[in-house]
Coordinates of C-alpha atoms and ligand atoms in Angstrom, one line a residue:
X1 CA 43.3 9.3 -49.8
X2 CA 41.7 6.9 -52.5
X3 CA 38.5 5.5 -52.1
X4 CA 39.5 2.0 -51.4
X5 CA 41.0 3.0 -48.2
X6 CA 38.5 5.5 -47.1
X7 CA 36.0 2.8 -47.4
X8 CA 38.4 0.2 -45.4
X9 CA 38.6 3.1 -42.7
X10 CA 35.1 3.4 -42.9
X11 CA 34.6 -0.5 -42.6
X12 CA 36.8 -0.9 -39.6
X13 CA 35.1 2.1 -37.8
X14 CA 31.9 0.2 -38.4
X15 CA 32.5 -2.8 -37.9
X16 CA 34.5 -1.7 -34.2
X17 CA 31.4 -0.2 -33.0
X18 CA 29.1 -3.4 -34.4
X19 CA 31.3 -5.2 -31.6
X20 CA 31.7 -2.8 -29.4
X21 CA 28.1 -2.8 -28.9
X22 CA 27.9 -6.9 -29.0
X23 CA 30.0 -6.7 -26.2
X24 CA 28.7 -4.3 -24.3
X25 CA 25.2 -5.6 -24.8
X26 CA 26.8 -9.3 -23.8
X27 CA 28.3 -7.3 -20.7
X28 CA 24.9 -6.1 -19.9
X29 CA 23.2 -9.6 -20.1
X30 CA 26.2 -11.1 -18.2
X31 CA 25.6 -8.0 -15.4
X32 CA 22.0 -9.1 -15.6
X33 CA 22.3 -13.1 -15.5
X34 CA 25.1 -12.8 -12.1
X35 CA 22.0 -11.2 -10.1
X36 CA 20.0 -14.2 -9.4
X37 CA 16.4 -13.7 -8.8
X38 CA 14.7 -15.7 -5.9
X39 CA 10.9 -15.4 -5.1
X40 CA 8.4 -16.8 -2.4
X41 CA 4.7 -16.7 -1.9
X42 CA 2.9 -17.2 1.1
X43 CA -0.6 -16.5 2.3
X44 CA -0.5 -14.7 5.5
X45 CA -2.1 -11.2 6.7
X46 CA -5.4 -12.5 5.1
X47 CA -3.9 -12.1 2.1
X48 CA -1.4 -13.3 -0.7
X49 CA 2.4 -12.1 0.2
X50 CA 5.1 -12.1 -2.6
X51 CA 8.8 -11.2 -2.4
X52 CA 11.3 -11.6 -4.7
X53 CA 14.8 -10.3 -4.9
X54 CA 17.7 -10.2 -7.1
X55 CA 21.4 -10.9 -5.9
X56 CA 23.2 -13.4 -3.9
X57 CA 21.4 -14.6 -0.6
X58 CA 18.1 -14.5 -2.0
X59 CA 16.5 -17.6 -0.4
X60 CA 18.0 -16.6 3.3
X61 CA 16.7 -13.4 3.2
X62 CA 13.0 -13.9 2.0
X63 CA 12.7 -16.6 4.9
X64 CA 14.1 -14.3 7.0
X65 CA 11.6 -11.6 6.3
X66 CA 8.6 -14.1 5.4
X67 CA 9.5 -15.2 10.0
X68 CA 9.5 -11.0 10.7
X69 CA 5.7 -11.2 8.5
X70 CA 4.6 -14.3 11.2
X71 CA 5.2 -12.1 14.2
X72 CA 3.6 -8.7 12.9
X73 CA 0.9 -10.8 11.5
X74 CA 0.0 -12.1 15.4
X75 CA 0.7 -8.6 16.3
X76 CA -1.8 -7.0 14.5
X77 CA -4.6 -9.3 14.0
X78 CA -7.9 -8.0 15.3
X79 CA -9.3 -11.6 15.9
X80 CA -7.0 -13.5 17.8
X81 CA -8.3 -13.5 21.7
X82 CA -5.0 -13.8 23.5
X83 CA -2.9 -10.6 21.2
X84 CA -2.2 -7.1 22.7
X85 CA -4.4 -5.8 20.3
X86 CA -7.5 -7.8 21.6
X87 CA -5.9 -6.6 25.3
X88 CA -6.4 -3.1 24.7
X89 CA -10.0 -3.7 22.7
X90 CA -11.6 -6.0 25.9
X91 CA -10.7 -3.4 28.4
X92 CA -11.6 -0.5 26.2
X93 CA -12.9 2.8 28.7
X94 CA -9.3 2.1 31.0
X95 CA -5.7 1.7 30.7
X96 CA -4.0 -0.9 29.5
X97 CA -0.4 -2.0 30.5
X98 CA 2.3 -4.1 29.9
X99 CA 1.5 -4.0 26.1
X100 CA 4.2 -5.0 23.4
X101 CA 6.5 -1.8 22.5
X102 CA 6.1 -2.6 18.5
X103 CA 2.2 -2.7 18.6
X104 CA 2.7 0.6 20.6
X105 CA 4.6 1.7 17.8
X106 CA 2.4 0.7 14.8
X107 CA -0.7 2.5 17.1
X108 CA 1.4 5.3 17.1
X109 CA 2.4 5.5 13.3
X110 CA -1.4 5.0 12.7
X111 CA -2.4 7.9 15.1
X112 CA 0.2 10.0 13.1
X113 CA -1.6 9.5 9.9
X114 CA -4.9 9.6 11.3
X115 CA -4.0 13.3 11.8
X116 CA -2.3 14.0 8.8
X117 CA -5.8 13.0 6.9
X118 CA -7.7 14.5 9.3
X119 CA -9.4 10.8 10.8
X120 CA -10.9 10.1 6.9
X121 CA -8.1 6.8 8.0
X122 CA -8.6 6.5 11.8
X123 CA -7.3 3.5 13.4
X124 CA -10.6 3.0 16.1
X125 CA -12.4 2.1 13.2
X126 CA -13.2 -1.1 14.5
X127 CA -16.7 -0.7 16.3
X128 CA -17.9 0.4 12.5
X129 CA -16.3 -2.9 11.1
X130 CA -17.5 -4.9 13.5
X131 CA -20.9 -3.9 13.1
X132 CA -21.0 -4.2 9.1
X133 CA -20.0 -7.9 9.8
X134 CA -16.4 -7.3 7.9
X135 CA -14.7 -10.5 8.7
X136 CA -17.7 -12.4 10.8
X137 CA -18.3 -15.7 10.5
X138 CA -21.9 -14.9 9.1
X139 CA -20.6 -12.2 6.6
X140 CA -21.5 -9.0 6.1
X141 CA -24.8 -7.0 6.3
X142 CA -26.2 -3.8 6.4
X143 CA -27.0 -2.8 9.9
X144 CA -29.5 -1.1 11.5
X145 CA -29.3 3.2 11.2
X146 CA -29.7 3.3 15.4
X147 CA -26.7 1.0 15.4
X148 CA -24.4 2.7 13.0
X149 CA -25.1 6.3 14.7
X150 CA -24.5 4.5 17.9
X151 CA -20.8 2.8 17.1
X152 CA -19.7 5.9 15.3
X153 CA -19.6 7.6 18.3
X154 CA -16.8 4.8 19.4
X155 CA -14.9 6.2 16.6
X156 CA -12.4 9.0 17.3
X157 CA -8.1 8.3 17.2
X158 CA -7.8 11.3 19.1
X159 CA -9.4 8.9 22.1
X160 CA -6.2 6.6 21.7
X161 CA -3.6 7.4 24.0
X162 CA -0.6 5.5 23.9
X163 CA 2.6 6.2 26.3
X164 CA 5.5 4.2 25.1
X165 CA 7.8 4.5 28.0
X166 CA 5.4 3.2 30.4
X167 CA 3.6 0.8 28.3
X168 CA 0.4 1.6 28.5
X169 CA -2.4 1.9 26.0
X170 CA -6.1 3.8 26.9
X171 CA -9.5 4.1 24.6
X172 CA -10.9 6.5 26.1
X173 CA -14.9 5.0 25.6
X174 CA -15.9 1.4 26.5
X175 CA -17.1 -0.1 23.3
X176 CA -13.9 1.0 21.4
X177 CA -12.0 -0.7 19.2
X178 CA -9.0 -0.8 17.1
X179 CA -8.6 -1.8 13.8
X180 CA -5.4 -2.1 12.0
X181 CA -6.7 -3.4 8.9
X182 CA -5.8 -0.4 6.5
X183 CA -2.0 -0.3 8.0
X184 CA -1.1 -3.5 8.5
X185 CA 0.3 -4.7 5.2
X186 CA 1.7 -1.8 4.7
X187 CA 3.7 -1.7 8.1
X188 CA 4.8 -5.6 7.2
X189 CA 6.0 -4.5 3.6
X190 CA 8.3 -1.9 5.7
X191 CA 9.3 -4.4 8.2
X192 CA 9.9 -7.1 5.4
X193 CA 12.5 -4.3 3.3
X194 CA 14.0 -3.6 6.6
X195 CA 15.4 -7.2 7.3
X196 CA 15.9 -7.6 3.3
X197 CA 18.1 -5.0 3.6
X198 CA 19.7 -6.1 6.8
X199 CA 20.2 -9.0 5.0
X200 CA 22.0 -7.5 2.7
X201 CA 19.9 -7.5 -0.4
X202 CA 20.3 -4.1 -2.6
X203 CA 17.3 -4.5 -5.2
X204 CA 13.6 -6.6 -4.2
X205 CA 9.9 -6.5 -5.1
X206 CA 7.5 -6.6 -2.5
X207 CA 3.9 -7.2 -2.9
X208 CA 1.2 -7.7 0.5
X209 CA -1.7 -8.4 -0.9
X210 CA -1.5 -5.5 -3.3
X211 CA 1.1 -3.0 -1.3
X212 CA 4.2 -2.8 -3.1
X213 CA 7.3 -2.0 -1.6
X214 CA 10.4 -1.7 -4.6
X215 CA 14.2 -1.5 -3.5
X216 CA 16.8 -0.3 -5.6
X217 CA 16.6 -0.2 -9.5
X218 CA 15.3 -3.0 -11.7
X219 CA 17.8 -5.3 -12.9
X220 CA 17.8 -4.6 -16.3
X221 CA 17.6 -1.1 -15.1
X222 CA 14.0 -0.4 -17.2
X223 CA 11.5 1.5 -15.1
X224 CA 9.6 -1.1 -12.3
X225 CA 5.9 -0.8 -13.9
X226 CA 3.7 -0.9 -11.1
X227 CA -0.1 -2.1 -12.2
X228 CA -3.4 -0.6 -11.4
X229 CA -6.2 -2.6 -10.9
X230 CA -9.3 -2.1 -13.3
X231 CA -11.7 -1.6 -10.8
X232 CA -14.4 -2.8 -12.5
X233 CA -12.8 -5.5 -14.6
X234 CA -11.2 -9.8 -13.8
X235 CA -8.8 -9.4 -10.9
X236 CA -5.1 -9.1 -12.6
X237 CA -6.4 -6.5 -15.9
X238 CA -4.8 -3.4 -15.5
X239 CA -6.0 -0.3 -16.6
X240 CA -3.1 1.8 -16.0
X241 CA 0.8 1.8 -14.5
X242 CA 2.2 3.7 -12.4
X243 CA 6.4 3.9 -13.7
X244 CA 9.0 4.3 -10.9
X245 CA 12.6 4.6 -12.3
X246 CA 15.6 5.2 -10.0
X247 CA 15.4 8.9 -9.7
X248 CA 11.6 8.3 -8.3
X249 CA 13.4 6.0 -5.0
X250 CA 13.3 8.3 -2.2
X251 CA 16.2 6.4 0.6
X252 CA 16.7 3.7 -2.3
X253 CA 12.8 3.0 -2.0
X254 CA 9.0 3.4 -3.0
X255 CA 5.8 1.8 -1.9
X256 CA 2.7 2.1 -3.7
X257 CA -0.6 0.9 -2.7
X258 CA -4.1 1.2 -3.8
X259 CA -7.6 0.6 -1.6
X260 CA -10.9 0.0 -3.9
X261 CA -14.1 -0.6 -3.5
X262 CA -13.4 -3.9 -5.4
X263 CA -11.9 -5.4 -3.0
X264 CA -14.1 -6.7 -0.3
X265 CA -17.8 -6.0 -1.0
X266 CA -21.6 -7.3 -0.9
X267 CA -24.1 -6.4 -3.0
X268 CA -27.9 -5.7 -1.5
X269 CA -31.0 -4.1 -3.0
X270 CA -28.9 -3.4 -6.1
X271 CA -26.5 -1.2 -3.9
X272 CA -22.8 -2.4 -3.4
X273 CA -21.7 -1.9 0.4
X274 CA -17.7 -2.3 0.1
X275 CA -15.8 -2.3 3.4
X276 CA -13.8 0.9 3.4
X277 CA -16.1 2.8 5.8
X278 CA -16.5 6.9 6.4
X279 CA -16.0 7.6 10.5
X280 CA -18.1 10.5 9.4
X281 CA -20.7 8.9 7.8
X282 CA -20.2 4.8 9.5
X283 CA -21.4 3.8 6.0
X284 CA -19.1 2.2 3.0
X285 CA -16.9 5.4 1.7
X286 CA -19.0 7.0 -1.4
X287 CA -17.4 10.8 -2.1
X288 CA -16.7 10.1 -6.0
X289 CA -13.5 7.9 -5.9
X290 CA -14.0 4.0 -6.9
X291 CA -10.1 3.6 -6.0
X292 CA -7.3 5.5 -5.0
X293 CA -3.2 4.7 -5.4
X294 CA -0.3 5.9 -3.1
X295 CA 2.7 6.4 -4.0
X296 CA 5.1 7.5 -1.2
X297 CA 8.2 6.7 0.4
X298 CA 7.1 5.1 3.5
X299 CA 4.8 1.4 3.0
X300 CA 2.7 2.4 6.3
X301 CA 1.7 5.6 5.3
X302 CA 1.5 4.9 2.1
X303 CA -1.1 2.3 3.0
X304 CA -3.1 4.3 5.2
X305 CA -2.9 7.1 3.1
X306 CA -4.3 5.1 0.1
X307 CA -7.7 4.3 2.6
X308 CA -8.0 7.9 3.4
X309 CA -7.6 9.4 0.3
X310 CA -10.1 6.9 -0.9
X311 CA -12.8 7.9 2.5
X312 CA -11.9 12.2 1.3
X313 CA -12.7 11.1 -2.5
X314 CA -12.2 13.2 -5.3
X315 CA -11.7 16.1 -4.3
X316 CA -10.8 17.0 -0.7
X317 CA -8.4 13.9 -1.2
X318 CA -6.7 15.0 -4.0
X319 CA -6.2 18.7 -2.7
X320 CA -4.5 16.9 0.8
X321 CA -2.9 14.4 -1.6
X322 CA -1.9 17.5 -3.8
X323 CA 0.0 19.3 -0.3
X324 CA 1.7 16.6 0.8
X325 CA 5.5 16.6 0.0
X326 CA 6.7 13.1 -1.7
X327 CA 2.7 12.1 -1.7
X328 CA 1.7 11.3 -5.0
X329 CA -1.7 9.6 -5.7
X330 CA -4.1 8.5 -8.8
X331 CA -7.9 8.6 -7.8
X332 CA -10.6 6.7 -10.1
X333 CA -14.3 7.5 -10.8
X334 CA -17.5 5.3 -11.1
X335 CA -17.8 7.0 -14.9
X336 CA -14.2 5.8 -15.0
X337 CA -12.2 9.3 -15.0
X338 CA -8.7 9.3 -13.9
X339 CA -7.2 11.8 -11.9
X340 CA -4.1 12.3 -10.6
X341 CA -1.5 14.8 -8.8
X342 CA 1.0 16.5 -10.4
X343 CA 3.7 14.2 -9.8
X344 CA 2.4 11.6 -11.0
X345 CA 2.1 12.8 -14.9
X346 CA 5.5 11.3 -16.0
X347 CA 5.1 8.1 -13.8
X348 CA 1.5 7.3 -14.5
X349 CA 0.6 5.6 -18.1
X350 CA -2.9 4.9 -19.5
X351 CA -3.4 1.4 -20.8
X352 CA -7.1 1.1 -21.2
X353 CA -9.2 3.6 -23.6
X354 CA -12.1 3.4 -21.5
X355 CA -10.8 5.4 -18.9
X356 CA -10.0 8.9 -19.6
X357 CA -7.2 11.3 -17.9
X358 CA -9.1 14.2 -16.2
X359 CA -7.7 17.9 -15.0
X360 CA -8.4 18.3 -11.9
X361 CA -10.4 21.8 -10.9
Ligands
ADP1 P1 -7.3 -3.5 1.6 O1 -7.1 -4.1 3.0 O2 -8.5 -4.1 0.9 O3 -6.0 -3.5 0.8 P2 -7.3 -0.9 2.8 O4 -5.9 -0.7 3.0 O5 -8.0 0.3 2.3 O6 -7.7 -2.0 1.8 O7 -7.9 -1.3 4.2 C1 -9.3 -1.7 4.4 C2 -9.4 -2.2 5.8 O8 -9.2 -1.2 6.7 C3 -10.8 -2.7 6.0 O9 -11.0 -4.0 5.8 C4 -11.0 -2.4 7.5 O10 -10.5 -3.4 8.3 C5 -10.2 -1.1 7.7 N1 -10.9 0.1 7.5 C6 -12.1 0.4 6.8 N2 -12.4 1.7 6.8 C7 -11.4 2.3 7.5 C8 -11.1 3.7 7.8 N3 -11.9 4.7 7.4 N4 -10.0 3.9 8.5 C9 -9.2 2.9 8.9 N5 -9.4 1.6 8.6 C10 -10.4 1.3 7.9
MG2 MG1 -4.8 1.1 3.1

């Protein structure tokens, strides 16, 4: 063959592949433009509630899930007078009946992981929360030592007894009380993917107030990157991401969640009091972790999870984050260390030189 026509050959080859991959690439953009994204905020859960989804239906489906948000949201709040929740708290020291099926539920799903870390989350928190002033119309404070030995006593989820076939609901101690804040988001991001998914939506982004929930792959099919707060830094700066692609979806699905001491704190005598609170100790969490992140399949456990690795800390939490199957977890120091669990090498990235990735042991 002569030159001239090797080099047409050669042309044509090339210049087939140049279009090929136009067109593919246009196919992809074309596969990428057909899955319209819809997204609404609202505040509710005390907090800021985003969900966005990609695909027809969109708009139908967030409202739908935003109304199933409204009634877990009166399910679960600790300070409405008239809610189940309240019920069981007023008549604390004897049974309870006639008390909503899903609250049961959620009390049992809490109870569940209460165990599973061992009551560092426990669910009858409440007479601790109370008593710090978390959510009082006066703010918080530091209480009295008497006080705080005295309402840790009214701690203790294996004092919950719940029976779901009659109804009924029992703290065992007058002066109990429940509260759901550590598990609530997280059980309304599981609710909210259930009626997304009902609704027939394959791929959405979740976020309660910082509890992700992702379905399906991302659009473009790049990894979701998942942001981790800077705990000491603006609100929105990450300082890391933690990377889920598609082989990381466990039942088409992730959540992540992270608790810091960031997030709701006061600051007294040059000490910070934040309001995740040690049942062992009935003081603000301090056993070497400034925040903790969850990643796990299920949004409720994930969430409590994230508030009891952060009560363990550093190192009890990351040994019970370390043995539990499809738990993975980053923990961060005051000195601004990074540790994580195995898992979690090829999902989490560093963005932020002053933080430095630690072995653990
Ligand atoms: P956030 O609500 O800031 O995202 P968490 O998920 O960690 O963070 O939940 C913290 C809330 O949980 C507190 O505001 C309080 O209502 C409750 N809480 C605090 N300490 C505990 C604890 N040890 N176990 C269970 N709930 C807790
Ligand atoms: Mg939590």
């Amino acid at each position: 063959m002569n030159n001239k026509i090797m080099t047409a050959i050669t042309v044509v080859i090339l210049l087939g592949v140049v279009i090929f991959g136009v067109y593919s690439q246009r196919q992809d953009q074309a596969e990428d433009l057909e899955l319209e994204e819809y997204e609404n905020t609202a505040m509710m859960l005390d907090t800021v509630n985003t969900l966005r989804t990609y695909g027809p239906g969109g708009e139908e489906a967030v409202a739908e899930a935003f109304s199933r948000l409204e009634e877990i949201e009166l399910l679960l709040d600790l300070y409405d007078e008239d809610s189940d929740l309240n019920k069981i708290n007023r008549n604390a020291g004897s049974e309870v009946e006639d008390i909503n099926q899903e609250l049961l539920e959620v009390l049992s799903l809490a109870k569940e992981y209460a165990e599973e870390n061992e009551g560092a989350f426990d669910p009858t928190i409440g007479a601790l929360t109370l008593l710090w002033g978390w959510g009082s119309e006066e703010g918080p404070a530091v209480p009295a030592e008497e006080e705080i030995e005295e309402a840790i006593q009214l701690v203790d989820y294996e004092k919950l007894h719940l029976d779901k076939e009659e109804g009924t609901a029992y703290l065992e101690e007058e002066g109990m009380i429940l509260d759901l804040g550590a598990i609530a988001k997280g059980y309304a991001g599981d609710k909210a993917i259930e009626v997304l998914r009902e609704q027939g939506i394959e791929r959405a982004f979740v976020n309660l107030g910082g509890n992700i929930v992702l379905l399906g792959e991302k659009p473009d099919e790049t990894p979701w990157r998942v942001g981790i707060q800077n705990p000491r830094s603006a609100r929105g700066s990450a300082m890391g991401s933690v990377d889920i692609s598609q082989e990381d979806l466990i039942d088409n699905q992730i959540a992540v969640a992270t608790s810091g001491d960031y997030e709701r704190y006061f600051d007294d005598n040059d000490t910070r009091y934040h309001h995740i609170v040690d049942p062992a100790t009935g003081y603000p969490a301090d056993e070497g972790a400034v925040s903790t992140t969850v990643v796990s399949e299920n949004p409720s456990r994930t969430d409590a999870l994230s508030t009891g690795l952060f009560v363990l800390g550093l190192d009890r939490g990351l040994e019970l984050a370390e043995s539990l199957t499809g738990v993975e977890a980053v923990f961060i120091t005051e000195d601004k260390e990074v540790y994580k669990t195995s898992g979690m090498d090829e999902k989490f990235q560093l963005m932020d030189d002053d933080f430095v990735i630690k072995e653990w042991q």
